[in-house]
Amino acid sequence: MNILVTGGMGYIGSHTCIQLIEAGHTPIIFDNLYNSNAKVLDRIQQVTGTAPQFVKGDIRDKDALVKAMTEHKVDSVIHFAGLKAVGESVEKPLEYYDNNVNGTLVLVDAMRASDVHSLVFSSSATVYGDPASVPITEDFPTSATNPYGRSKLMVEECLTDFQKANPDWSITLLRYFNPVGSHQSGLLGEDPNGIPNNLMPFISQVAVGRREALSVFGNDYNTPDGTGVRDYIHVLDLADGHLSALDKVGSTPGLHVYNLGTGNGSSVLDMVKAFEQASGKSVPYTIVERRAGDIAECWADPKKATKELEWTATRTLQDMTEDTWRWQSQNPNGYSDA
Ligand code: NAD
Ligand code: UD1
């Protein structure tokens, strides 16, 4: 299949392009490079032996999208493009609603104009807000506590209404838990700008000597060791979830909603220990105040995806930490070293 991958130059999108190519599909990457590096194209080629098609463009540009979908005879769209930093979204809500919500509406309008009726959307476990219990199933109530989360929820709601009005479309909402890890080649990985907001990139930058110590945001949660518990999932397992979604429901009219997680929770200190083992480096940390808006624990019940998509996460915490370390140690400054 020819698949338009918006945001395909980014962290999750680039790994998904590798898995798409290796499964025999043709990804057409559509990305404005706002948060990614053009060197990703060479890296995908080095891994797969295939240079992916790339269109530099913005998802708020309907004409450019229609042109890309028509010229490349696109069958389906996987939509990763968007802004994703929670703290920044509080400072810049307009930019977040414009990129994430307006951008998605323009994309769907362009798909309609191009007669492409199959869409897979990158949602997030953030739509569950502060869940009443764990593990989380897809029918849990949804809510938002910041503009980023609200933009994901709004898009889910817009797409749900749109699919109801257009019952021949296949729209899949994939709710990611915490993606970490890198391609096992060490050639691709997560390369955040500035100080990382998320745990794994912060730990790996401490291990490689770019930062002094990790701040652990609170050790007084009601969890086994007091630190926050999350469902970390290897980015390649997540990528494979998109292929399974396309394969199993991408041509089936309907609104399809799945959690993509492992079903296991790990604490901040579990992650520190696992990373120290994988890297052989020490990761000094200090306990600081809780981060505003954080929740104690969050992990998925992934049974629906296992049953309906025949997908399950197979990579272990050791794979996640070893692969992250390979990427970080070979590219201490991310793609700017390439
Ligand atoms: P990323 O920032 O690495 O990738 C996003 C890509 O989209 C970048 O290459 C960026 O240049 C591009 N982009 C942004 N705005 C664009 C626009 N207007 N037009 C065209 N391209 C644009 O992020 P990621 O971690 O790969 O996340 C991908 C998607 O998954 C996002 O929608 C994100 O919200 C969602 N998600 C991510 C996580 C996570 O922890 N990484 C968790 C849950 C959901
Ligand atoms: C964060 C976002 C969430 C988004 C998700 C994507 C917030 C409040 N939430 O979730 O909306 O969908 O990323 O993966 O930003 N931690 C530390 N020190 C650090 C960084 C993190 O102790 O320097 C802890 C956190 O308190 C948390 C855990 O590590 O317990 C994971 O944090 P993070 O990687 O930021 O992910 P989430 O908070 O789950």
PDB file of N, CA and C in Angstrom, residues 48 53 55 73 86 124 134 150 154-155 196 199 208 211 222 230 275 279 281:
ATOM      1  N   THR A  48      16.976   0.321   5.812  1.00  0.00           N
ATOM      2  CA  THR A  48      16.072  -0.497   4.985  1.00  0.00           C
ATOM      3  C   THR A  48      16.604  -0.734   3.573  1.00  0.00           C
ATOM      4  N   GLN A  53      10.041   8.222   0.120  1.00  0.00           N
ATOM      5  CA  GLN A  53       9.556   9.431  -0.559  1.00  0.00           C
ATOM      6  C   GLN A  53       9.322  10.479   0.515  1.00  0.00           C
ATOM      7  N   VAL A  55       7.886  14.541   1.168  1.00  0.00           N
ATOM      8  CA  VAL A  55       7.318  15.821   0.741  1.00  0.00           C
ATOM      9  C   VAL A  55       7.433  16.761   1.926  1.00  0.00           C
ATOM     10  N   LYS A  73      -0.764   8.354  -5.317  1.00  0.00           N
ATOM     11  CA  LYS A  73      -1.852   7.346  -5.285  1.00  0.00           C
ATOM     12  C   LYS A  73      -1.982   6.706  -3.891  1.00  0.00           C
ATOM     13  N   VAL A  86       3.743  18.973  26.738  1.00  0.00           N
ATOM     14  CA  VAL A  86       2.660  19.391  27.623  1.00  0.00           C
ATOM     15  C   VAL A  86       2.887  20.801  28.182  1.00  0.00           C
ATOM     16  N   SER A 124      -3.281   9.444  22.568  1.00  0.00           N
ATOM     17  CA  SER A 124      -2.397   9.276  23.722  1.00  0.00           C
ATOM     18  C   SER A 124      -3.202   8.828  24.927  1.00  0.00           C
ATOM     19  N   VAL A 134      -6.337   1.181  37.516  1.00  0.00           N
ATOM     20  CA  VAL A 134      -5.509   0.597  36.470  1.00  0.00           C
ATOM     21  C   VAL A 134      -5.696  -0.916  36.525  1.00  0.00           C
ATOM     22  N   ARG A 150      -6.026  18.202  25.725  1.00  0.00           N
ATOM     23  CA  ARG A 150      -7.337  18.610  25.207  1.00  0.00           C
ATOM     24  C   ARG A 150      -7.334  18.562  23.683  1.00  0.00           C
ATOM     25  N   MET A 154     -10.004  16.577  21.625  1.00  0.00           N
ATOM     26  CA  MET A 154     -10.839  17.262  20.626  1.00  0.00           C
ATOM     27  C   MET A 154     -10.750  16.546  19.283  1.00  0.00           C
ATOM     28  N   VAL A 155      -9.533  16.164  18.897  1.00  0.00           N
ATOM     29  CA  VAL A 155      -9.377  15.475  17.610  1.00  0.00           C
ATOM     30  C   VAL A 155     -10.139  14.153  17.647  1.00  0.00           C
ATOM     31  N   PRO A 196      15.048  17.617  27.942  1.00  0.00           N
ATOM     32  CA  PRO A 196      13.947  16.667  27.708  1.00  0.00           C
ATOM     33  C   PRO A 196      12.878  16.764  28.792  1.00  0.00           C
ATOM     34  N   LEU A 199      10.930  11.146  30.707  1.00  0.00           N
ATOM     35  CA  LEU A 199      11.880  10.462  31.577  1.00  0.00           C
ATOM     36  C   LEU A 199      13.046   9.801  30.829  1.00  0.00           C
ATOM     37  N   VAL A 208      24.948   9.610  29.407  1.00  0.00           N
ATOM     38  CA  VAL A 208      25.982   9.931  28.414  1.00  0.00           C
ATOM     39  C   VAL A 208      26.799  11.172  28.822  1.00  0.00           C
ATOM     40  N   ARG A 211      23.940  15.686  31.020  1.00  0.00           N
ATOM     41  CA  ARG A 211      23.291  16.323  32.175  1.00  0.00           C
ATOM     42  C   ARG A 211      23.781  15.656  33.453  1.00  0.00           C
ATOM     43  N   ASN A 222       1.263   6.772  45.977  1.00  0.00           N
ATOM     44  CA  ASN A 222       0.811   5.492  46.489  1.00  0.00           C
ATOM     45  C   ASN A 222       1.160   4.387  45.471  1.00  0.00           C
ATOM     46  N   ARG A 230       4.476   3.928  35.056  1.00  0.00           N
ATOM     47  CA  ARG A 230       3.971   4.105  33.686  1.00  0.00           C
ATOM     48  C   ARG A 230       4.158   2.816  32.899  1.00  0.00           C
ATOM     49  N   PHE A 275      18.228   1.152  33.256  1.00  0.00           N
ATOM     50  CA  PHE A 275      19.128   1.897  32.369  1.00  0.00           C
ATOM     51  C   PHE A 275      20.579   1.756  32.817  1.00  0.00           C
ATOM     52  N   SER A 279      23.471   0.235  30.380  1.00  0.00           N
ATOM     53  CA  SER A 279      24.534   1.126  29.907  1.00  0.00           C
ATOM     54  C   SER A 279      25.849   0.912  30.646  1.00  0.00           C
ATOM     55  N   LYS A 281      26.562   2.570  33.086  1.00  0.00           N
ATOM     56  CA  LYS A 281      26.860   3.919  33.613  1.00  0.00           C
ATOM     57  C   LYS A 281      25.983   4.155  34.840  1.00  0.00           C
TER      58      LYS A 281
END
